[in-house]
Coordinates of C-alpha atoms in Angstrom, one line a residue:
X252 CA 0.0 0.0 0.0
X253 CA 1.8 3.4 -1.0
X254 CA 0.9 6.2 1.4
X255 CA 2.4 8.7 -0.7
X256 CA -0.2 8.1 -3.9
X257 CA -3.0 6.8 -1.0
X258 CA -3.2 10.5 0.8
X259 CA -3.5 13.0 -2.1
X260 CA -6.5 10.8 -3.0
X261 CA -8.3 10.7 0.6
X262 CA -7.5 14.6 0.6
X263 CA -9.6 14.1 -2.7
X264 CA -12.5 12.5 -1.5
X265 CA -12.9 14.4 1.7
X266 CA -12.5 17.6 -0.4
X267 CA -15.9 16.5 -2.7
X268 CA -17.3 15.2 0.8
X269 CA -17.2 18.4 2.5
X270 CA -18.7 20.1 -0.9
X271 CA -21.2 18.4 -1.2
X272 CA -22.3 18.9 2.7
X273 CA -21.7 22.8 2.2
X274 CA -24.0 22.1 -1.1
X275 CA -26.5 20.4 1.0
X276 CA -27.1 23.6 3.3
X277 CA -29.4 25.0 0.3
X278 CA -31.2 22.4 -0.8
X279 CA -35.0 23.4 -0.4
X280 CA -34.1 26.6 0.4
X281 CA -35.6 28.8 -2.9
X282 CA -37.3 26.1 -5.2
X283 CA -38.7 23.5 -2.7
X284 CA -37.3 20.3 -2.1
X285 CA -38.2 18.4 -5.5
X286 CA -36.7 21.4 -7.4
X287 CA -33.4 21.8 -6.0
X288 CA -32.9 18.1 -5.1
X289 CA -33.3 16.8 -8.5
X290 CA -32.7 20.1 -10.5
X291 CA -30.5 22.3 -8.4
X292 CA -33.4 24.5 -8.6
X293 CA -32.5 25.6 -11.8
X294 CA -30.0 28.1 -11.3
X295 CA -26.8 26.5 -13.1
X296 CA -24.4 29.1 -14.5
X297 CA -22.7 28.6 -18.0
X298 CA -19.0 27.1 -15.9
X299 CA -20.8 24.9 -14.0
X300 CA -23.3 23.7 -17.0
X301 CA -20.7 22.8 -18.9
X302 CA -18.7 21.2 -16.3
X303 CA -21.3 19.0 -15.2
X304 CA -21.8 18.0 -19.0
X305 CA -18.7 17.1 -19.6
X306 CA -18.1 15.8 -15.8
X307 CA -21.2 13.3 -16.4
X308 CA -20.4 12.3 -19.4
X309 CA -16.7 11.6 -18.9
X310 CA -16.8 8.6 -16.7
X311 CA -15.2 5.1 -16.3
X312 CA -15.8 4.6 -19.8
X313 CA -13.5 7.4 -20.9
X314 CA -10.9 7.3 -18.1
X315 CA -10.5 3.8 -17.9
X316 CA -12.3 1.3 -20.5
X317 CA -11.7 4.4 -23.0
X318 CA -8.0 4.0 -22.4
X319 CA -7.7 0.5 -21.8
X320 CA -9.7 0.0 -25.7
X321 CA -7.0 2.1 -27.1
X322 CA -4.7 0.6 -25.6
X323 CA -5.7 -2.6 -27.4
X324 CA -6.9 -1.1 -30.3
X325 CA -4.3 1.4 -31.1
X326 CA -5.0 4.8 -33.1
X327 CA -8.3 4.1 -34.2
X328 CA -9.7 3.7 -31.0
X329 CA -8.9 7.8 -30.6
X330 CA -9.9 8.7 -34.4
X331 CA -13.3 6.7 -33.1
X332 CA -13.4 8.5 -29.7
X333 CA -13.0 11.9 -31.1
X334 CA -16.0 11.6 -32.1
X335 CA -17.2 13.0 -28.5
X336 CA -16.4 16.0 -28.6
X337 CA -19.0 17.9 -30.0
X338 CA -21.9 15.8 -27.6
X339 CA -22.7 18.7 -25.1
X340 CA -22.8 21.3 -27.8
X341 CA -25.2 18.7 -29.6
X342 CA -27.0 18.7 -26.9
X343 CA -27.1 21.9 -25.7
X344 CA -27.7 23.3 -29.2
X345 CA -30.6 20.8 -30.4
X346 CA -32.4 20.7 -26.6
X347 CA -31.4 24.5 -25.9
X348 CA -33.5 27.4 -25.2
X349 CA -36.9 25.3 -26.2
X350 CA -36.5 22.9 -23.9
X351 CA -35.8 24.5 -21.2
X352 CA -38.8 27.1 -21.2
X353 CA -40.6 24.2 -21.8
X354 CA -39.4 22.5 -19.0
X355 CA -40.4 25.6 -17.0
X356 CA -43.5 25.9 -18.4
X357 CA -44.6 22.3 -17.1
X358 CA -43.0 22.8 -13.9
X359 CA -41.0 19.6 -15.0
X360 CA -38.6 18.3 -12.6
X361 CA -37.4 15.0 -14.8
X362 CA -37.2 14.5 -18.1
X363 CA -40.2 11.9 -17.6
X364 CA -42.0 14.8 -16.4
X365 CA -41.4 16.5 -19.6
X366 CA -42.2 13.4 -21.7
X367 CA -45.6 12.8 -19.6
X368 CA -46.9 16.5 -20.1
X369 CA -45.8 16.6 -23.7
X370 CA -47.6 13.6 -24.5
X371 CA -49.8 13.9 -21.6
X372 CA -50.2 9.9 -21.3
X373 CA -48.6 8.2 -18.3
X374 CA -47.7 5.4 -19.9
X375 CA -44.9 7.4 -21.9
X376 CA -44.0 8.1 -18.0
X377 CA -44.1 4.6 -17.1
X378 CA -42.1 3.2 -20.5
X379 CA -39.7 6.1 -20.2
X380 CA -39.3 4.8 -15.9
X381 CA -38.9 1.3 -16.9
X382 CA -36.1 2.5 -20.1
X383 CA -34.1 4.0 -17.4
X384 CA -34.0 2.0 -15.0
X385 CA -33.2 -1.6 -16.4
X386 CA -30.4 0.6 -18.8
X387 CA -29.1 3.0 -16.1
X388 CA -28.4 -0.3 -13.9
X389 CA -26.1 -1.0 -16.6
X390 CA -24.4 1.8 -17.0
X391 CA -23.9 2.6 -12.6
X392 CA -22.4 -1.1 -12.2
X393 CA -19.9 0.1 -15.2
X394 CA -18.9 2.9 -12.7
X395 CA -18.7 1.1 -9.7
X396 CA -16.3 -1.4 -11.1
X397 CA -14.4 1.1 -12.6
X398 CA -14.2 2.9 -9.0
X399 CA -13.5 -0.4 -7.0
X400 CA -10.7 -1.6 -9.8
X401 CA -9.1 2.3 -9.6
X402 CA -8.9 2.4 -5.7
X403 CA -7.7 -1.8 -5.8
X404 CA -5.5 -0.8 -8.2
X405 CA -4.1 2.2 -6.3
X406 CA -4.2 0.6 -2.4
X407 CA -3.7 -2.8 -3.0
X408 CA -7.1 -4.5 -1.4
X409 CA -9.1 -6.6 -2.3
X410 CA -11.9 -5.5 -5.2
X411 CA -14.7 -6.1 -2.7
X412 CA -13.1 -3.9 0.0
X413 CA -12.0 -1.3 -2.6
X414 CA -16.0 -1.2 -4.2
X415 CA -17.1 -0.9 -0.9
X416 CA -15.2 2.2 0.2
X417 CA -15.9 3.5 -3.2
X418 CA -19.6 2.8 -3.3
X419 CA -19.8 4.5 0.5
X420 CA -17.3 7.6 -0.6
X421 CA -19.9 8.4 -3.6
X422 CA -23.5 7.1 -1.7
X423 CA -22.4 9.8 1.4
X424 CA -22.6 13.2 -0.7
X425 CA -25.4 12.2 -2.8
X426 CA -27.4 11.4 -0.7
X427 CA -26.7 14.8 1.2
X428 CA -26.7 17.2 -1.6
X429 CA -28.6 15.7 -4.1
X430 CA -28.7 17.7 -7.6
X431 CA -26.6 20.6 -6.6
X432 CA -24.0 19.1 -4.5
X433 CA -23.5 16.8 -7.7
X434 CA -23.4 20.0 -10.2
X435 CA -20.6 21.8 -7.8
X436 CA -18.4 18.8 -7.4
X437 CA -18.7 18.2 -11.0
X438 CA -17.2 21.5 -11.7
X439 CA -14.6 21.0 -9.4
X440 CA -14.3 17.1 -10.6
X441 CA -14.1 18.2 -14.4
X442 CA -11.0 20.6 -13.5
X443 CA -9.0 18.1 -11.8
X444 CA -9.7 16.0 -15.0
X445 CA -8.1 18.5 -17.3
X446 CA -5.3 18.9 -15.0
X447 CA -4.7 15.1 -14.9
X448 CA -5.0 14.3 -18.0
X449 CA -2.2 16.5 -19.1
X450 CA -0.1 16.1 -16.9
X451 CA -0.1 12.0 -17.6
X452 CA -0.1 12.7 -20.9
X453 CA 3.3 14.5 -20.3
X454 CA 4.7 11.8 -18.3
X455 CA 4.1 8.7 -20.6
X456 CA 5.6 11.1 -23.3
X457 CA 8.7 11.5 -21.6
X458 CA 9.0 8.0 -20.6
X459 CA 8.5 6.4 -24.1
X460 CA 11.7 8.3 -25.0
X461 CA 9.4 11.2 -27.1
X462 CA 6.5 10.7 -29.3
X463 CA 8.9 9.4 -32.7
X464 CA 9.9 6.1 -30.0
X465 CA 6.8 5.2 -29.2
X466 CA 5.6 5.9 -32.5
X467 CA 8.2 3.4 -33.6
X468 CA 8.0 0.8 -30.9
X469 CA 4.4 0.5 -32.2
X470 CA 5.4 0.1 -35.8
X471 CA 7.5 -2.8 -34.4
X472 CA 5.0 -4.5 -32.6
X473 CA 2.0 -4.2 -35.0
X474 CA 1.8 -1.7 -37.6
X475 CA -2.4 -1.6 -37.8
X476 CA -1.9 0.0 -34.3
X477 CA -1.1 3.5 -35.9
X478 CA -3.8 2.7 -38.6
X479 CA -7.7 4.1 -38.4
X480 CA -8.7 0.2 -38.7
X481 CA -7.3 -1.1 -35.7
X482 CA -5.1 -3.4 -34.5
X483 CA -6.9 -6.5 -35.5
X484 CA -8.7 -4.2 -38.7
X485 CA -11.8 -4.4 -37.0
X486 CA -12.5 -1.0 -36.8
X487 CA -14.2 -0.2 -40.7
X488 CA -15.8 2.9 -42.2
X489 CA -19.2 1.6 -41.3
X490 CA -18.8 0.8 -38.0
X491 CA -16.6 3.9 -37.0
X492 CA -19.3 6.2 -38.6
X493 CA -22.5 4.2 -37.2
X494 CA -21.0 4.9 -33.9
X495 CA -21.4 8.3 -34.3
X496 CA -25.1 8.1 -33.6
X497 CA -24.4 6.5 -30.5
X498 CA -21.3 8.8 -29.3
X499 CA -22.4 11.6 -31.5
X500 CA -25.8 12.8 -32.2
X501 CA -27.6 10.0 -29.9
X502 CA -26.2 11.8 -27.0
X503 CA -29.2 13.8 -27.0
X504 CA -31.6 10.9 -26.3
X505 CA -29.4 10.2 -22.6
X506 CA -31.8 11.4 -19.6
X507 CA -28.8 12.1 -17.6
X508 CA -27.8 14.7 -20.3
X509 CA -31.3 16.0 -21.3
X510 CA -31.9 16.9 -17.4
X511 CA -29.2 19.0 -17.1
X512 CA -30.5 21.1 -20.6
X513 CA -33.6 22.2 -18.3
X514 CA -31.1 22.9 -14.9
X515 CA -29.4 26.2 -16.3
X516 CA -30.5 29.7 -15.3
X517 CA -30.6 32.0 -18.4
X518 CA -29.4 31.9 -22.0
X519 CA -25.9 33.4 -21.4
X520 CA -25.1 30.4 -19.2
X521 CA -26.1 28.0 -21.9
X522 CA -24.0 29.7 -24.9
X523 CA -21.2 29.8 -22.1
X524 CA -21.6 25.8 -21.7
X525 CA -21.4 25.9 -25.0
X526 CA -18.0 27.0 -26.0
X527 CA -16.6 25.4 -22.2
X528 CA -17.5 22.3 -23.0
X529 CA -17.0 21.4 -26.1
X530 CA -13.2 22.7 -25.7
X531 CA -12.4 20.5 -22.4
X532 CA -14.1 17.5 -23.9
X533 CA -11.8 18.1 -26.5
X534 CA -8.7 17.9 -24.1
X535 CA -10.0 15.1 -21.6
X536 CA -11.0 12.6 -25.1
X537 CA -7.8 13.7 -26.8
X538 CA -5.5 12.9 -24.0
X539 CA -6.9 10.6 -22.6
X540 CA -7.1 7.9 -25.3
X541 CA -3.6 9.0 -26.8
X542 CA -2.5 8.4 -23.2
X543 CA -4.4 4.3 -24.0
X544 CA -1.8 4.0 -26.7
X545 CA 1.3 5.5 -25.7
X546 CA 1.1 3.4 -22.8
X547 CA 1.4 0.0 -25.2
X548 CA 5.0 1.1 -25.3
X549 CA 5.9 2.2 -21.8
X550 CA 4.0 -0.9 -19.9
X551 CA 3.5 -3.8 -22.8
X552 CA 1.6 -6.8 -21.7
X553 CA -0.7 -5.7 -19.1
X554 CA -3.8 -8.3 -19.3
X555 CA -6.4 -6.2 -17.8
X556 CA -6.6 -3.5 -19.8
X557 CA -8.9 -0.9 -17.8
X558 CA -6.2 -0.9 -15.2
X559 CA -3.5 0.9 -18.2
X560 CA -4.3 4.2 -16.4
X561 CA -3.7 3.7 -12.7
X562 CA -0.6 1.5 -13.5
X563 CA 0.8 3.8 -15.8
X564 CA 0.7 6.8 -13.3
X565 CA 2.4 4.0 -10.3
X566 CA 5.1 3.6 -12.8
X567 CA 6.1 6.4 -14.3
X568 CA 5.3 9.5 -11.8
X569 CA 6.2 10.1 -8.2
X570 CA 3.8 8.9 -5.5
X571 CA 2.4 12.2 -4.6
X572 CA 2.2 13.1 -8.3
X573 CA 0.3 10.0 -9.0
X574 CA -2.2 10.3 -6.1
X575 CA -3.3 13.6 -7.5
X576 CA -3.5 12.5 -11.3
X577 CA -5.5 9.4 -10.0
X578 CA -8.1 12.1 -9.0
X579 CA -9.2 12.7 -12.6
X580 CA -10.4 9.3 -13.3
X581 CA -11.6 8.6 -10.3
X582 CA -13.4 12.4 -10.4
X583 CA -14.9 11.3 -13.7
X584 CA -16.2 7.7 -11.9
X585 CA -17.6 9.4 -9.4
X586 CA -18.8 12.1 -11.2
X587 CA -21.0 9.8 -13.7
X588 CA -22.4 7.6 -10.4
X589 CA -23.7 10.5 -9.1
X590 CA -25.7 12.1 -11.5
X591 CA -26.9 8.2 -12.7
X592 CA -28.5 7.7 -8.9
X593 CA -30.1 10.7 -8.9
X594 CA -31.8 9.9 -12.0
X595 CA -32.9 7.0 -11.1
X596 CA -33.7 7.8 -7.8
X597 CA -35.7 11.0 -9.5
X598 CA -37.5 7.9 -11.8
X599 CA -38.9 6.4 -8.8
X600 CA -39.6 8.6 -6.5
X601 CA -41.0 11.4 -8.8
X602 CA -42.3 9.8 -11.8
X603 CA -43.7 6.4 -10.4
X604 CA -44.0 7.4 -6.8
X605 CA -45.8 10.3 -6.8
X606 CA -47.2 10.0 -10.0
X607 CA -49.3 7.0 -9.7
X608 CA -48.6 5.8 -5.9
X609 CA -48.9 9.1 -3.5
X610 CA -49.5 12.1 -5.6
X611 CA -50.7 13.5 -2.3
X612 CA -47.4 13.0 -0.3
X613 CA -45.9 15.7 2.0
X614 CA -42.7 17.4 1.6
X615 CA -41.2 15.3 4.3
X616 CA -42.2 12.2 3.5
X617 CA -40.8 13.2 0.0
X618 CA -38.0 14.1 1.0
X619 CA -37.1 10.8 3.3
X620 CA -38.3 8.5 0.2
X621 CA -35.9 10.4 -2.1
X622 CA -33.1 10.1 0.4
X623 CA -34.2 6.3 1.2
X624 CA -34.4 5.6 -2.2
X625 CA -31.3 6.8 -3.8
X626 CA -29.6 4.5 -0.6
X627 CA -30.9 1.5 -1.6
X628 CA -29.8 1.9 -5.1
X629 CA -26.4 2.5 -4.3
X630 CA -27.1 -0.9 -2.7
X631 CA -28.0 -2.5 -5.5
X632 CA -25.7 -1.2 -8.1
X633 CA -22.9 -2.6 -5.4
X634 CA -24.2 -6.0 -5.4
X635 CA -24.5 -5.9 -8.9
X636 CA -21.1 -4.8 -9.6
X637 CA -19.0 -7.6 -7.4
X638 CA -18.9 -9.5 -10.0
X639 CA -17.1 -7.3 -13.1
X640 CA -17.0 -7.3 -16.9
X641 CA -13.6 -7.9 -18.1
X642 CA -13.8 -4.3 -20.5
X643 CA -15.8 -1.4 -18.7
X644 CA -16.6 0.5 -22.0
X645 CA -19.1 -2.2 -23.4
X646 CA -21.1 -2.5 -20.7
X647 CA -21.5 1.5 -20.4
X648 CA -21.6 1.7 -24.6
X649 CA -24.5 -1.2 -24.0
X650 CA -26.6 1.2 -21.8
X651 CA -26.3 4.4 -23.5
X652 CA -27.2 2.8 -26.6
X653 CA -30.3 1.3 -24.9
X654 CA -31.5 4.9 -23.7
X655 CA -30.4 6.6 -27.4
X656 CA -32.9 4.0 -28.7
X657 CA -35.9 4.6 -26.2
X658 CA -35.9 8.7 -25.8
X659 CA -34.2 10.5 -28.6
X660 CA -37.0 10.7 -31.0
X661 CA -39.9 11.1 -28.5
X662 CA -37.4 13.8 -26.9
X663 CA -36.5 15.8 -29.9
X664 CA -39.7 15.4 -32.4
X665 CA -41.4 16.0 -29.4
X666 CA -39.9 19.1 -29.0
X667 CA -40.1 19.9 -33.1
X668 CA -42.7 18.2 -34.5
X669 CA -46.5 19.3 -33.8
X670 CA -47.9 16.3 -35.1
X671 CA -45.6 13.9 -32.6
X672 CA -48.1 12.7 -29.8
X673 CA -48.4 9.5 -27.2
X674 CA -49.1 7.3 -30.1
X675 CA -46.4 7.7 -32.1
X676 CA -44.0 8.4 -28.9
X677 CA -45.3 4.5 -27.3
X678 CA -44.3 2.7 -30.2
X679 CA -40.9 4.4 -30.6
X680 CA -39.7 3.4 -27.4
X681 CA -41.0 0.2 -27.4
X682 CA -39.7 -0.6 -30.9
X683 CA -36.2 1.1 -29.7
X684 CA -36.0 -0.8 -26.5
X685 CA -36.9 -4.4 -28.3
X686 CA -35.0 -3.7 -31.2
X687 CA -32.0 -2.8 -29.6
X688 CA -31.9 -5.8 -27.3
X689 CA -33.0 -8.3 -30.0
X690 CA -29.8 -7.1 -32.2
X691 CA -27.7 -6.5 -29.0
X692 CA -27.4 -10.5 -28.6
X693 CA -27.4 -11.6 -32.0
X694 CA -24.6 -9.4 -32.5
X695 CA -22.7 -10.6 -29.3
X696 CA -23.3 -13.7 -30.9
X697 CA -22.7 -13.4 -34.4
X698 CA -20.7 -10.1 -35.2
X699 CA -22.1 -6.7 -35.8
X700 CA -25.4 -6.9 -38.2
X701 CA -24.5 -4.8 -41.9
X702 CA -21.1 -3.8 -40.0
X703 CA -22.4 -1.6 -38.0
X704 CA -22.9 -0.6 -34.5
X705 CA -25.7 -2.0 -32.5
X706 CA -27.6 1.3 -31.9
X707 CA -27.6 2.0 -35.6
X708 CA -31.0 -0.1 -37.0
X709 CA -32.8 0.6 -33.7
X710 CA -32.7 4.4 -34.1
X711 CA -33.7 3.9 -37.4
X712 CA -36.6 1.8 -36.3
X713 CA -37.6 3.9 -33.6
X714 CA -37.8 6.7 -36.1
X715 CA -40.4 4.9 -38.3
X716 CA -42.1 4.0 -35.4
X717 CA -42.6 7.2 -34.2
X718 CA -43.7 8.2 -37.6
X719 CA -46.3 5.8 -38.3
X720 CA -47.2 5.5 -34.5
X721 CA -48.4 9.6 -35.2
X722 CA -49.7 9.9 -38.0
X723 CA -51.5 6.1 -38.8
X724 CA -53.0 5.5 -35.5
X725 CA -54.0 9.1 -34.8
X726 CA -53.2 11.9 -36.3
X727 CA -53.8 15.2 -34.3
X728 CA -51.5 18.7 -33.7
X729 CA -50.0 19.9 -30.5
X730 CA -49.7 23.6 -29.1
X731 CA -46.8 24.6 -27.5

């Protein structure tokens, strides 16, 4: 166990602890307890926005499976990540303004919400409930792997004992601060992310002997690694721009990334986000995936490959040095559970709970259901995750595709399309959710269907659904 990478990382987590119990301190205090729990009453400014976009979506999957795939992969894997960088101003820019003052305008707390007022059927509120939850479960495990494999990489324990102290470090400031005490640590977590990833970036430069030896030593190995098809050639022109839906424009249909559209407090803020974001998603994918390769020639040979990160910054930096790198990912872990409890959490308590249980339910009681809740899904999401995948990154790419399939076209024509309504927005997610699990195994089983990724034919699906769903079954017009 090395003390010296050890306490810069405790330092860490009592740093976000203590945030997140100042943070707490104003929860219910303008907005009402709903409001600011779930939404951080709405008062997000453009730093923070775009902090907690980029914090959120930067998790395990880009600090440690992203990484470890490149690692594998070689050069492609970063052409293919790259991809990334434009989500939050995708988001931001297709959501925007519209759905925000619409998300005012129903007093919409969840994206559910949103989706039941728009469509004003509950069962869009109970499909979209169901959608996140069985894909959301997914996507937490992913995180609390990668957080218990970080901390057993870093301290030496057991993975058990490592997910535990992981799973309690993240469950305690949740819990506590809810929406807002995850948007402020997010802003602090996506600093330290930037900081870390350069400064790693740095260090496995100047260990590989410069950028031309590594460069060579991966010649040497395998030259498909400095290729855009791989290392095995896996990686075609189908399959590299299919997955642009579901790392590109398909972004839009994640609930954990739709919420925080409605969460920001004027239009300033959201062009702000804009420009921040896009620019440090730029650094955090760039370096961290060029970090995945370079390491191939620094530490050859490691069999686990979602551990490259923690063992490159062991090997090649000082203790102390390391401990505080080690933050980044561990911020970005931490960073994505957070805002995935709350969500689900905000699923059950909001839109099945009060919606169709105990609409009549006092604040209180709310709020100790809320807090409750979000508990015994950090419960779950432990149990589930004792047993680990052997590569994080599919099992998070395998849930966001899920929820790109369900929500992005009930989300967005909802939003554009007058003619959209429950009809068209049922059989969209149910097609999307079906679809994408049907092809899901068959391609686990058989290779990719027409090359491409998985999430491909279901948002195409989905779309036609929602088409015929509105305009076949019954055809009417919405006001806005």
């Amino acid at each position: 166990m090395n003390l010296g990478v050890i306490i810069p990382l405790a330092i860490f987590l009592i740093g976000i602890f203590v945030i997140g119990l100042l943070s707490s301190k104003s929860v219910a205090a303008k907005s009402g307890f709903l409001q600011d729990y779930f939404l951080g009453g709405r008062e997000l400014g453009g730093f923070v926005l775009a902090m907690t976009m980029v914090a959120t979506y930067g998790s395990a999957s880009s600090f440690l499976g992203g990484p470890g795939t490149a690692y594998t992969v070689g050069f492609g894997w970063v052409l293919l990540a790259m991809i990334q960088v434009v989500t939050g101003y995708f988001v931001l820019l297709i959501l925007g303004k519209k759905f925000a003052i619409l998300g005012r305008k129903y007093n919409a707390v969840t994206m559910i919400d949103f989706l039941k007022v728009r469509y004003k059927s509950s069962a869009v509120a109970i499909l979209s409930a169901i959608a996140i939850i069985i894909f959301l479960f997914s996507a937490m495990t992913a995180q609390w792997v990668g957080g218990g494999r970080l901390i057993e990489s870093l301290t030496g324990l057991q993975y058990t004992t490592s997910l535990f102290i992981f799973a309690i470090s993240v469950l305690v400031y949740v819990i506590i601060g809810g929406f807002r005490a995850v948007a402020v640590t997010d802003a602090v977590q996506g600093a330290i992310m930037v900081v870390g990833t350069l400064v790693l970036l740095i260090g496995v430069i100047i260990a590989g002997g410069g950028i031309p030896a590594i460069m060579q030593d991966l010649l040497n190995e395998n030259p498909n690694l400095v290729t855009p098809f791989g290392a095995d050639g896996s990686l075609t022109a189908a399959y590299v721009s299919s997955f642009w839906i579901l790392v590109g424009v398909g972004v839009v249909g994640l609930p954990q990334m739709a919420v925080r559209a409605m969460s920001y407090k004027s239009s300033r803020a959201m062009h702000r986000a804009l420009i921040i974001g896009t620019i440090v998603t730029g650094i955090i994918m760039l370096n961290m995936h060029l970090i995945g390769v370079f390491a191939r020639s620094v530490l050859p040979g490691i069999e686990v490959a979602d551990k490259v990160i923690p063992l490159l910054a062991l090997e090649i930096l000082p203790p102390w040095l390391a401990g505080i790198v080690l933050a980044a990912p561990m911020a970005a872990i931490m960073s994505t559970v957070d805002s995935l409890l709350l969500l689900v959490s905000s699923a059950i308590v909001k839109d099945v709970y009060l919606n169709f249980i105990k609409p009549e339910a006092t604040e209180k009681s709310v709020k100790r259901i809320s807090i409750g809740v979000t508990g015994i899904l950090g419960i779950i999401v432990f149990l589930l995750a004792l047993q680990p995948p052997d590569l994080l990154i599919f099992l998070n790419l395998f849930a966001f595709g899920g929820l790109e399939a369900a929500f992005i076209w009930p989300i967005i024509l909802g939003l554009y399309w007058k003619y959209g309504n429950k009809y068209g927005a049922i059989l969209s997610m149910i097609t999307g959710m079906a679809s994408y699990i049907v092809i899901h195994f068959y391609n686990t089983a058989n290779g990719d269907l027409f090359g491409v990724h998985t999430v491909t034919l279901p948002v195409v699906l989905s779309f036609i659904a929602y088409i015929i769903g509105s305009l076949a079954i019954k055809r009417e017009a919405y006001r806005f």
